[in-house]
Coordinates of C-alpha atoms and ligand atoms in Angstrom, one line a residue:
X1 CA 18.2 32.7 17.7
X2 CA 18.2 28.8 18.3
X3 CA 15.8 27.1 20.6
X4 CA 17.4 25.7 23.5
X5 CA 16.3 21.9 23.1
X6 CA 18.1 18.7 22.8
X7 CA 19.6 17.5 19.6
X8 CA 18.0 14.0 19.7
X9 CA 17.4 12.3 16.5
X10 CA 14.3 10.7 15.2
X11 CA 15.4 7.0 14.7
X12 CA 13.9 3.7 14.1
X13 CA 15.5 2.0 17.2
X14 CA 13.8 4.4 19.6
X15 CA 10.4 3.0 18.4
X16 CA 11.4 -0.4 19.4
X17 CA 13.0 0.8 22.6
X18 CA 9.8 2.3 23.6
X19 CA 7.7 -0.7 22.6
X20 CA 10.0 -2.8 24.8
X21 CA 10.0 -0.7 27.8
X22 CA 6.5 0.5 27.8
X23 CA 4.4 -2.2 26.1
X24 CA 6.5 -5.3 25.9
X25 CA 3.7 -7.5 27.1
X26 CA 1.5 -6.7 24.2
X27 CA 1.1 -9.5 21.6
X28 CA 2.3 -10.1 18.0
X29 CA 0.4 -12.9 16.4
X30 CA 1.4 -14.3 13.0
X31 CA -0.3 -16.7 10.8
X32 CA 2.5 -18.8 9.3
X33 CA 2.7 -20.5 5.9
X34 CA 1.6 -23.7 7.3
X35 CA -1.5 -21.9 8.9
X36 CA -0.2 -22.4 12.4
X37 CA -0.4 -19.2 14.6
X38 CA 2.7 -18.0 16.3
X39 CA 2.3 -15.5 19.2
X40 CA 4.9 -13.6 21.1
X41 CA 5.2 -10.1 22.4
X42 CA 7.2 -6.9 21.9
X43 CA 9.7 -7.7 24.3
X44 CA 10.6 -10.8 22.6
X45 CA 10.5 -9.0 19.3
X46 CA 13.1 -6.5 20.6
X47 CA 15.3 -9.3 22.1
X48 CA 15.2 -11.3 18.8
X49 CA 15.6 -8.2 16.8
X50 CA 18.7 -7.2 18.7
X51 CA 20.0 -10.6 18.0
X52 CA 19.5 -10.4 14.2
X53 CA 21.2 -7.0 14.4
X54 CA 24.3 -8.4 16.1
X55 CA 24.2 -11.5 13.8
X56 CA 24.1 -9.4 10.6
X57 CA 27.0 -7.3 11.9
X58 CA 29.0 -10.7 12.4
X59 CA 28.2 -11.4 8.8
X60 CA 29.8 -8.2 7.8
X61 CA 26.9 -5.8 7.4
X62 CA 28.1 -2.1 7.8
X63 CA 26.3 1.0 7.9
X64 CA 24.8 1.9 4.5
X65 CA 24.7 -1.7 3.4
X66 CA 21.6 -3.1 1.7
X67 CA 19.8 -6.1 3.2
X68 CA 16.9 -7.5 1.3
X69 CA 13.9 -9.3 2.5
X70 CA 11.7 -11.7 0.4
X71 CA 9.0 -12.4 2.8
X72 CA 5.3 -12.3 3.7
X73 CA 3.8 -10.6 6.5
X74 CA 5.0 -12.6 9.8
X75 CA 7.1 -11.9 12.9
X76 CA 10.5 -12.8 11.3
X77 CA 9.9 -10.0 8.7
X78 CA 9.0 -7.8 11.5
X79 CA 12.4 -8.6 13.2
X80 CA 14.1 -7.5 10.0
X81 CA 12.2 -4.4 9.8
X82 CA 13.7 -3.2 13.1
X83 CA 17.1 -5.1 13.0
X84 CA 18.3 -4.0 9.7
X85 CA 18.1 -0.3 10.3
X86 CA 19.3 -0.7 13.9
X87 CA 22.7 -1.7 12.5
X88 CA 22.6 1.5 10.3
X89 CA 22.1 -0.6 7.2
X90 CA 19.1 -0.3 4.8
X91 CA 16.2 -2.7 4.7
X92 CA 15.3 -3.3 1.1
X93 CA 11.9 -5.0 1.2
X94 CA 11.5 -7.0 -2.1
X95 CA 8.0 -7.1 -3.9
X96 CA 7.7 -10.9 -4.3
X97 CA 5.1 -10.4 -6.9
X98 CA 7.3 -8.5 -9.3
X99 CA 8.5 -10.4 -12.5
X100 CA 11.8 -12.5 -12.1
X101 CA 13.6 -9.9 -14.3
X102 CA 12.4 -6.9 -12.3
X103 CA 13.3 -8.6 -9.1
X104 CA 16.9 -9.1 -10.3
X105 CA 17.1 -5.7 -11.6
X106 CA 16.1 -4.2 -8.3
X107 CA 18.4 -6.4 -6.3
X108 CA 21.5 -5.9 -8.6
X109 CA 20.8 -2.1 -8.7
X110 CA 20.7 -1.9 -4.9
X111 CA 23.7 -4.2 -4.5
X112 CA 22.0 -6.1 -2.0
X113 CA 24.5 -7.8 0.3
X114 CA 22.3 -10.3 2.0
X115 CA 18.8 -11.5 1.3
X116 CA 16.5 -12.9 3.9
X117 CA 14.1 -15.2 2.1
X118 CA 10.9 -17.2 3.2
X119 CA 11.5 -20.9 2.6
X120 CA 7.9 -21.2 0.9
X121 CA 9.2 -18.4 -1.5
X122 CA 12.3 -20.3 -2.5
X123 CA 10.7 -21.6 -5.7
X124 CA 9.9 -18.0 -6.8
X125 CA 13.4 -16.9 -5.6
X126 CA 15.1 -19.7 -7.7
X127 CA 13.8 -18.1 -10.9
X128 CA 16.2 -15.3 -10.6
X129 CA 18.8 -16.7 -8.2
X130 CA 21.4 -17.1 -11.1
X131 CA 21.1 -13.4 -12.2
X132 CA 22.1 -12.1 -8.7
X133 CA 25.1 -12.2 -6.6
X134 CA 24.4 -11.3 -3.0
X135 CA 27.2 -12.4 -0.4
X136 CA 24.8 -14.6 1.8
X137 CA 21.3 -15.9 1.7
X138 CA 19.5 -16.5 4.8
X139 CA 16.4 -18.8 4.8
X140 CA 13.6 -18.6 7.3
X141 CA 12.7 -22.2 7.7
X142 CA 8.9 -22.9 7.4
X143 CA 8.8 -26.8 6.6
X144 CA 11.0 -29.7 7.0
X145 CA 12.0 -29.5 3.3
X146 CA 15.7 -29.6 2.8
X147 CA 17.5 -26.3 1.9
X148 CA 20.4 -25.8 -0.1
X149 CA 23.6 -26.1 1.8
X150 CA 25.0 -22.8 0.6
X151 CA 22.1 -21.1 2.3
X152 CA 22.3 -20.0 6.0
X153 CA 19.3 -20.8 8.3
X154 CA 17.9 -17.8 10.2
X155 CA 17.2 -19.3 13.5
X156 CA 20.9 -20.7 13.4
X157 CA 22.3 -17.1 12.3
X158 CA 20.4 -15.6 15.3
X159 CA 22.5 -17.8 17.7
X160 CA 25.8 -16.1 16.6
X161 CA 24.6 -12.8 18.1
X162 CA 26.2 -10.9 21.0
X163 CA 23.1 -9.0 21.7
X164 CA 24.2 -7.9 25.0
X165 CA 27.0 -5.8 23.5
X166 CA 25.0 -4.7 20.6
X167 CA 24.6 -0.9 20.4
X168 CA 21.8 0.4 17.9
X169 CA 22.5 3.1 15.3
X170 CA 22.6 6.3 16.9
X171 CA 23.6 8.6 14.0
X172 CA 21.9 11.2 11.7
X173 CA 18.2 11.0 11.4
X174 CA 18.6 11.5 7.8
X175 CA 20.5 8.3 7.3
X176 CA 19.0 5.8 4.9
X177 CA 16.9 3.3 6.6
X178 CA 14.5 1.6 4.1
X179 CA 14.6 1.1 0.3
X180 CA 11.1 0.5 -1.2
X181 CA 10.7 0.2 -5.0
X182 CA 7.4 1.4 -6.6
X183 CA 5.5 -1.5 -8.1
X184 CA 6.1 -0.5 -11.6
X185 CA 2.4 0.1 -12.4
X186 CA 3.4 2.6 -15.0
X187 CA 7.0 1.5 -15.9
X188 CA 10.1 0.1 -14.6
X189 CA 10.3 0.0 -10.6
X190 CA 12.1 2.9 -9.1
X191 CA 13.9 3.0 -5.8
X192 CA 12.7 5.2 -3.1
X193 CA 15.1 5.6 -0.1
X194 CA 13.4 6.3 3.1
X195 CA 15.4 7.9 6.0
X196 CA 15.0 7.1 9.7
X197 CA 13.3 10.5 10.1
X198 CA 10.9 9.9 7.2
X199 CA 9.6 6.5 8.6
X200 CA 9.3 7.8 12.0
X201 CA 7.3 10.7 10.9
X202 CA 4.9 8.5 8.7
X203 CA 4.5 6.1 11.6
X204 CA 3.5 9.0 14.0
X205 CA 0.9 10.2 11.3
X206 CA -0.9 7.0 11.7
X207 CA -1.3 7.7 15.3
X208 CA -2.8 11.0 14.8
X209 CA -6.5 11.3 15.2
X210 CA -6.7 14.4 12.8
X211 CA -5.7 11.7 10.2
X212 CA -8.7 9.7 11.0
X213 CA -6.7 6.7 11.7
X214 CA -5.4 7.4 15.3
X215 CA -4.0 3.9 16.2
X216 CA -3.9 3.6 20.0
X217 CA -2.6 0.9 22.5
X218 CA -6.0 -0.3 22.6
X219 CA -6.0 -1.5 19.1
X220 CA -5.4 -4.7 17.4
X221 CA -4.2 -4.0 13.9
X222 CA -4.1 -6.4 10.9
X223 CA -2.1 -4.9 8.0
X224 CA -3.2 -6.8 5.0
X225 CA -1.1 -4.5 3.0
X226 CA 2.1 -6.4 2.3
X227 CA 5.2 -5.7 4.2
X228 CA 7.1 -6.1 0.9
X229 CA 5.4 -3.0 -0.4
X230 CA 5.6 0.7 0.8
X231 CA 6.6 -0.6 4.3
X232 CA 3.2 -1.8 4.7
X233 CA 2.0 1.8 4.9
X234 CA 4.0 2.2 8.2
X235 CA 1.6 -0.1 10.3
X236 CA 4.5 -2.2 11.8
X237 CA 6.2 0.9 13.0
X238 CA 3.1 2.7 14.2
X239 CA 2.0 -0.3 16.1
X240 CA 5.3 -0.7 18.0
X241 CA 5.0 3.0 18.7
X242 CA 1.7 2.8 20.3
X243 CA 1.9 -0.6 21.8
X244 CA -1.1 -1.7 19.5
X245 CA -1.2 -5.5 19.2
X246 CA -0.2 -6.7 15.6
X247 CA -1.9 -9.6 13.6
X248 CA 0.2 -10.6 10.6
X249 CA -1.7 -12.6 8.0
X250 CA 1.3 -14.4 6.4
X251 CA 0.5 -15.4 3.0
X252 CA -3.3 -15.6 3.5
X253 CA -5.4 -12.7 2.3
X254 CA -8.7 -14.4 1.3
X255 CA -11.8 -13.3 2.9
X256 CA -12.5 -16.3 5.0
X257 CA -8.9 -16.4 6.2
X258 CA -8.8 -12.7 7.0
X259 CA -12.3 -12.7 8.6
X260 CA -11.2 -15.7 10.7
X261 CA -8.1 -13.8 12.2
X262 CA -10.1 -10.8 12.6
X263 CA -12.8 -12.4 14.6
X264 CA -10.5 -14.6 16.5
X265 CA -8.1 -12.0 17.5
X266 CA -10.5 -9.1 18.0
X267 CA -8.9 -7.0 15.3
X268 CA -9.9 -3.4 15.6
X269 CA -8.1 -1.8 12.6
X270 CA -7.2 -3.2 9.3
X271 CA -6.0 -1.8 6.0
X272 CA -5.2 -2.8 2.4
X273 CA -6.2 -2.1 -1.2
X274 CA -9.9 -2.0 -1.9
X275 CA -10.0 -5.2 -4.0
X276 CA -9.1 -7.1 -0.7
X277 CA -12.2 -5.5 1.2
X278 CA -14.5 -5.6 -1.8
X279 CA -14.2 -9.3 -1.7
X280 CA -14.6 -9.3 2.1
X281 CA -17.7 -7.2 1.9
X282 CA -19.5 -9.6 -0.5
X283 CA -18.3 -12.6 1.6
X284 CA -19.4 -11.1 4.9
X285 CA -22.8 -10.2 3.5
X286 CA -23.3 -13.7 2.9
X287 CA -21.9 -15.2 6.0
X288 CA -22.5 -12.5 8.5
X289 CA -23.7 -14.8 11.3
X290 CA -20.4 -16.6 11.2
X291 CA -18.3 -13.6 12.5
X292 CA -18.6 -11.8 15.7
X293 CA -16.3 -8.6 14.7
X294 CA -15.2 -5.8 17.1
X295 CA -13.5 -4.2 13.9
X296 CA -13.8 -0.2 14.1
X297 CA -12.0 0.7 10.9
X298 CA -10.9 -0.3 7.6
X299 CA -8.2 1.8 6.1
X300 CA -8.4 1.6 2.2
X301 CA -5.9 3.1 -0.3
X302 CA -3.8 2.3 -3.2
X303 CA -6.5 2.8 -5.6
X304 CA -9.8 4.5 -5.5
X305 CA -12.3 2.9 -3.1
X306 CA -15.9 2.3 -4.5
X307 CA -18.5 4.2 -2.6
X308 CA -20.5 1.2 -1.9
X309 CA -17.6 -0.3 -0.2
X310 CA -17.7 2.6 2.3
X311 CA -21.4 2.8 2.6
X312 CA -22.2 -1.0 3.0
X313 CA -19.4 -1.7 5.6
X314 CA -20.9 1.2 7.6
X315 CA -24.4 0.5 7.3
X316 CA -24.4 -3.3 7.2
X317 CA -21.7 -4.0 9.4
X318 CA -21.0 -0.9 11.6
X319 CA -17.3 -0.6 10.4
X320 CA -16.1 2.7 9.2
X321 CA -14.0 2.7 6.2
X322 CA -11.4 5.5 6.0
X323 CA -10.4 6.3 2.5
X324 CA -6.4 7.2 2.0
X325 CA -4.3 8.1 -0.8
X326 CA -0.6 7.4 -0.9
X327 CA 2.4 6.5 -2.9
X328 CA 5.7 4.7 -2.3
X329 CA 7.3 8.1 -2.8
X330 CA 5.4 9.5 0.1
X331 CA 6.5 7.1 2.7
X332 CA 3.7 6.4 1.8
X333 CA 0.8 8.2 3.4
X334 CA -0.4 11.3 1.5
X335 CA -3.9 12.0 2.5
X336 CA -6.8 10.5 4.5
X337 CA -10.7 11.3 4.4
X338 CA -11.7 11.9 8.0
X339 CA -15.3 13.1 8.9
X340 CA -14.5 16.6 10.0
X341 CA -17.0 18.7 11.8
X342 CA -17.8 20.5 8.6
X343 CA -18.4 17.1 7.0
X344 CA -20.4 15.8 10.1
X345 CA -22.9 18.6 9.7
X346 CA -23.8 17.6 6.0
X347 CA -26.4 15.2 4.9
X348 CA -25.7 11.4 4.6
X349 CA -25.2 11.6 0.9
X350 CA -22.8 14.4 1.1
X351 CA -20.9 12.7 3.9
X352 CA -20.6 9.7 1.6
X353 CA -19.4 11.8 -1.2
X354 CA -16.5 13.1 1.1
X355 CA -15.6 9.7 2.4
X356 CA -15.3 8.7 -1.1
X357 CA -12.7 11.3 -2.1
X358 CA -9.1 10.9 -1.2
X359 CA -9.2 13.6 1.6
X360 CA -7.0 15.9 3.3
X361 CA -3.2 16.0 3.1
X362 CA -1.3 14.6 6.1
X363 CA 0.5 17.1 8.5
X364 CA 3.6 18.7 6.9
X365 CA 2.6 17.7 3.4
X366 CA 1.9 20.6 1.0
X367 CA -0.1 20.1 -2.0
X368 CA -0.7 22.1 -5.2
X369 CA -2.3 21.3 -8.5
X370 CA -0.7 22.6 -11.8
X371 CA -2.0 22.8 -15.4
X372 CA -0.3 24.1 -18.5
X373 CA -2.0 27.6 -17.5
X374 CA -0.8 27.6 -13.8
X375 CA -1.8 26.6 -10.4
X376 CA -5.4 25.3 -10.0
X377 CA -7.7 27.0 -7.4
X378 CA -9.1 25.0 -4.7
X379 CA -12.6 25.1 -6.0
X380 CA -13.3 21.3 -6.4
X381 CA -13.6 21.6 -10.0
X382 CA -10.3 22.5 -11.8
X383 CA -8.3 19.6 -12.4
X384 CA -4.5 19.7 -12.4
X385 CA -1.6 17.5 -11.7
X386 CA -1.0 17.0 -8.2
X387 CA 2.2 18.2 -6.7
X388 CA 3.6 17.7 -3.1
X389 CA 6.3 18.7 -0.8
X390 CA 7.0 17.3 2.6
X391 CA 9.6 15.6 5.0
X392 CA 8.1 12.3 4.1
X393 CA 8.4 12.8 0.1
X394 CA 11.3 11.5 -1.8
X395 CA 13.6 14.0 -3.3
X396 CA 15.0 11.9 -6.1
X397 CA 14.9 8.2 -7.1
X398 CA 17.8 5.9 -5.8
X399 CA 20.5 5.6 -8.5
X400 CA 18.6 7.2 -11.2
X401 CA 20.6 7.4 -14.4
X402 CA 19.3 10.9 -15.2
X403 CA 17.4 13.4 -13.3
X404 CA 13.7 12.3 -13.0
X405 CA 10.9 14.5 -14.8
X406 CA 8.9 13.6 -11.6
X407 CA 10.7 16.5 -9.6
X408 CA 10.2 20.2 -10.3
X409 CA 12.8 22.8 -10.3
X410 CA 11.6 24.3 -7.1
X411 CA 11.7 21.0 -5.3
X412 CA 8.3 19.4 -5.4
X413 CA 7.3 16.0 -6.5
X414 CA 5.0 15.5 -9.4
X415 CA 2.6 12.8 -8.5
X416 CA 1.3 11.8 -11.8
X417 CA -2.2 12.1 -10.4
X418 CA -4.8 14.3 -11.8
X419 CA -6.9 15.9 -9.0
X420 CA -9.3 18.6 -8.0
X421 CA -8.8 20.3 -4.5
X422 CA -11.9 21.3 -2.8
X423 CA -12.1 24.3 -0.7
X424 CA -11.9 22.5 2.4
X425 CA -8.6 20.9 1.2
X426 CA -10.1 17.6 0.3
X427 CA -8.3 16.1 -2.6
X428 CA -10.2 14.3 -5.2
X429 CA -8.4 12.2 -7.7
X430 CA -9.8 12.0 -11.2
X431 CA -7.1 10.1 -13.2
X432 CA -3.4 9.2 -13.5
X433 CA -1.6 11.3 -16.1
X434 CA -0.8 8.1 -18.0
X435 CA -4.4 6.8 -17.9
X436 CA -6.2 10.0 -19.2
X437 CA -8.7 9.8 -21.8
X438 CA -9.2 12.7 -24.1
X439 CA -12.2 12.6 -26.2
X440 CA -12.4 15.3 -28.9
X441 CA -10.2 17.4 -27.1
X442 CA -12.2 17.1 -23.8
X443 CA -10.9 15.3 -20.7
X444 CA -12.9 12.3 -19.3
X445 CA -12.3 11.1 -15.7
X446 CA -11.7 7.3 -15.6
X447 CA -11.9 7.3 -11.9
X448 CA -15.3 9.1 -11.7
X449 CA -16.7 6.9 -14.4
X450 CA -15.4 3.8 -12.6
X451 CA -16.8 4.8 -9.5
X452 CA -20.2 5.5 -10.9
X453 CA -20.3 2.2 -12.7
X454 CA -19.5 0.4 -9.4
X455 CA -22.4 2.0 -7.9
X456 CA -24.6 0.0 -10.2
X457 CA -26.0 -2.8 -7.9
X458 CA -24.7 -5.5 -10.3
X459 CA -21.2 -4.4 -10.9
X460 CA -18.5 -5.7 -8.6
X461 CA -15.4 -4.0 -10.3
X462 CA -15.1 -1.6 -13.3
X463 CA -12.2 -0.2 -15.2
X464 CA -12.3 2.4 -17.9
X465 CA -9.6 2.7 -20.7
X466 CA -9.3 5.1 -23.7
X467 CA -9.8 3.3 -27.2
X468 CA -8.8 4.7 -30.6
X469 CA -11.7 6.6 -32.5
X470 CA -11.4 8.0 -35.9
X471 CA -13.8 10.9 -35.1
X472 CA -13.1 11.8 -31.5
X473 CA -9.4 10.5 -31.4
X474 CA -10.3 8.6 -28.2
X475 CA -13.5 7.2 -26.6
X476 CA -13.9 5.6 -23.2
X477 CA -14.3 1.8 -23.0
X478 CA -15.5 0.0 -19.8
X479 CA -14.4 -3.3 -18.6
X480 CA -16.7 -4.8 -16.0
X481 CA -16.7 -7.8 -13.6
X482 CA -20.5 -8.4 -12.4
X483 CA -21.3 -9.7 -8.9
X484 CA -21.9 -13.4 -8.7
X485 CA -25.4 -14.3 -10.2
X486 CA -26.0 -10.8 -11.6
X487 CA -26.7 -9.8 -15.0
X488 CA -26.8 -6.4 -16.7
X489 CA -26.5 -5.5 -20.5
X490 CA -24.7 -2.6 -22.1
X491 CA -27.9 -1.1 -22.8
X492 CA -28.9 -0.9 -19.2
X493 CA -25.6 0.4 -18.2
X494 CA -25.7 3.3 -20.7
X495 CA -29.3 4.1 -19.2
X496 CA -27.8 3.9 -15.7
X497 CA -25.2 6.5 -16.6
X498 CA -27.2 8.8 -18.6
X499 CA -28.5 11.2 -15.7
X500 CA -25.1 10.8 -13.7
X501 CA -22.2 11.9 -16.2
X502 CA -22.1 14.1 -19.3
X503 CA -23.3 12.6 -22.4
X504 CA -20.1 12.4 -24.2
X505 CA -18.6 10.6 -21.0
X506 CA -20.7 7.4 -21.6
X507 CA -18.5 4.6 -22.6
X508 CA -18.7 3.7 -26.1
X509 CA -18.1 -0.1 -25.5
X510 CA -18.8 -2.4 -22.5
X511 CA -16.8 -5.7 -22.2
X512 CA -17.7 -8.1 -19.5
X513 CA -15.0 -10.1 -18.0
X514 CA -14.6 -12.8 -15.2
X515 CA -11.9 -11.0 -13.4
X516 CA -9.9 -8.0 -13.5
X517 CA -6.2 -8.0 -14.2
X518 CA -4.3 -6.7 -11.1
X519 CA -0.8 -5.6 -10.6
X520 CA 1.5 -7.1 -8.0
X521 CA -0.1 -4.9 -5.2
X522 CA -3.7 -5.5 -6.2
X523 CA -4.5 -2.3 -8.4
X524 CA -6.3 -2.6 -11.7
X525 CA -3.8 -3.1 -14.5
X526 CA -5.0 -0.9 -17.2
X527 CA -2.0 -1.8 -19.5
X528 CA -3.3 -5.3 -19.6
X529 CA -6.7 -4.0 -20.6
X530 CA -5.4 -1.8 -23.2
X531 CA -3.4 -4.7 -24.8
X532 CA -6.4 -7.2 -24.4
X533 CA -8.6 -4.4 -26.2
X534 CA -6.1 -4.2 -29.1
X535 CA -5.7 -8.0 -29.4
X536 CA -9.0 -9.5 -28.6
X537 CA -11.8 -7.1 -28.2
X538 CA -11.3 -4.4 -31.0
X539 CA -13.7 -6.0 -33.5
Ligands
LIG1 P1 2.9 2.3 -8.3 O1 1.5 1.7 -8.4 O2 3.3 3.3 -9.2 O3 3.9 1.2 -8.2 P2 2.2 3.0 -5.6 O4 1.9 1.7 -5.2 O5 3.1 3.9 -4.7 O6 3.1 3.0 -7.0 O7 0.9 3.9 -6.1 C1 0.7 5.1 -6.1 C2 -0.5 5.5 -6.9 O8 -1.6 4.8 -6.5 C3 -0.8 6.8 -6.7 O9 -0.2 7.9 -7.5 C4 -2.3 6.7 -7.3 O10 -2.5 6.9 -8.7 C5 -3.0 5.4 -6.9 N1 -3.6 5.6 -5.5 C6 -3.2 5.5 -4.3 N2 -4.1 5.7 -3.4 C7 -5.3 6.0 -4.3 C8 -6.7 6.4 -4.0 N3 -7.2 6.2 -2.8 N4 -7.4 6.5 -5.1 C9 -7.0 6.6 -6.2 N5 -5.8 6.2 -6.5 C10 -4.8 6.0 -5.6

């Protein structure tokens, strides 16, 4: 028997409709490339976004077309986030930090019809302009510098709109809305095509208290995570949903720039990769008196958060750090590590242990771990490759030439992450399948080693890779960035690890480097360390 409920679809335009009618007065603040501050509210966002939708339709955009953005985090990008799906088309957010070759590849694969480009990014854009053929290029003006005559100007395009007669997309919630490519950490970027439904569900997850995030109308949210990567984790949609004020940092993500925005605009929630907040923590430790913060929560994800980051923010600055795990393929939130009643009852050290894990799966996400021998028990000890299934999980890659090995026959997605699952459902990531180190047939967790090394008071960042070894086939090798003014030797680090990890886990070599190579989205680029080792350090 079917339920007697209305057949109403979960669509992105309804998020904006809600923001406009209930919290139209709430502010959206953007730091623009010239560092000036732009302020308006959800009502103005809705009006301009409708204008953009209508103007795009006049330019020939139809349902299913792809319209790409090549932009920083700011209000016009936010307008595109809502305007493009509202026409029934797909917003393709281009990761501005991909190589020119990869950018041309993803634009051509997606057959992007129109590109919206930040003027300040034109020098990067021109590097691959000749290799792509969109119908139109719209430039968001950000200075008085002349712009090529063939390009349209964003503000002029908005003037063509008939926004009064524009009707937002009202079709099936499974219609494609957003195209995000993986950042290519472990290979060529792959397209993940979100639907209206998956975007809406992911956005709602960020509003849930059980996820530990619980964005409310009272919050002021600053997403450091770029809007060109994994839908900025869903923050823009969740903020509009709840009516939380948004602060968009433009191209500036250095610690002093972010802290200035956080203090000035009374930001309560921010989120991004650990690197950003490690730098922020060090800076804040030295300049605490400069900033009066009301920040209540930092959401870190994208790579493992060092435990000292969680501890120090809490103890020194009274800011809680919520560790989360996600993937582009998951829309992207996969798990968060909230302080459950069970964890609250544990001692401080154990609480920190749990805060440092990747946490419990978000609602509707099923998880299981697999080894060659079968499914892993949830015992917190047996590692296996994490597989997931849920309404916000990709069921395949966009225009993949061949069926991807990432999907199982029974419809699960293989994350490529090796994890143990604790009895309370907390996932603890140990490695990526592609980064695994096997020494004498025994597996060594690079993530655990990195976290342990980062708990040394002199270590600011650590990465562990496998290096060839004649006897053991592979041995771990550590790359370390030390905190400013600190010194530590390989012998001291060995000594430090001795009672913390198994003897055979202790890295063979220690290399001290100025800075860690990072990917386009701020994750440690282990492939660069492996090449560096073979070319320079293997003496
Ligand atoms: P890619 O890096 O492949 O382009 P994503 O940005 O979607 O794609 O990254 C997803 C991967 O990032 C995960 O599979 C996992 O390996 C890693 N990751 C994400 N969050 C965490 C976390 N909290 N701890 C450890 N690793 C993480």
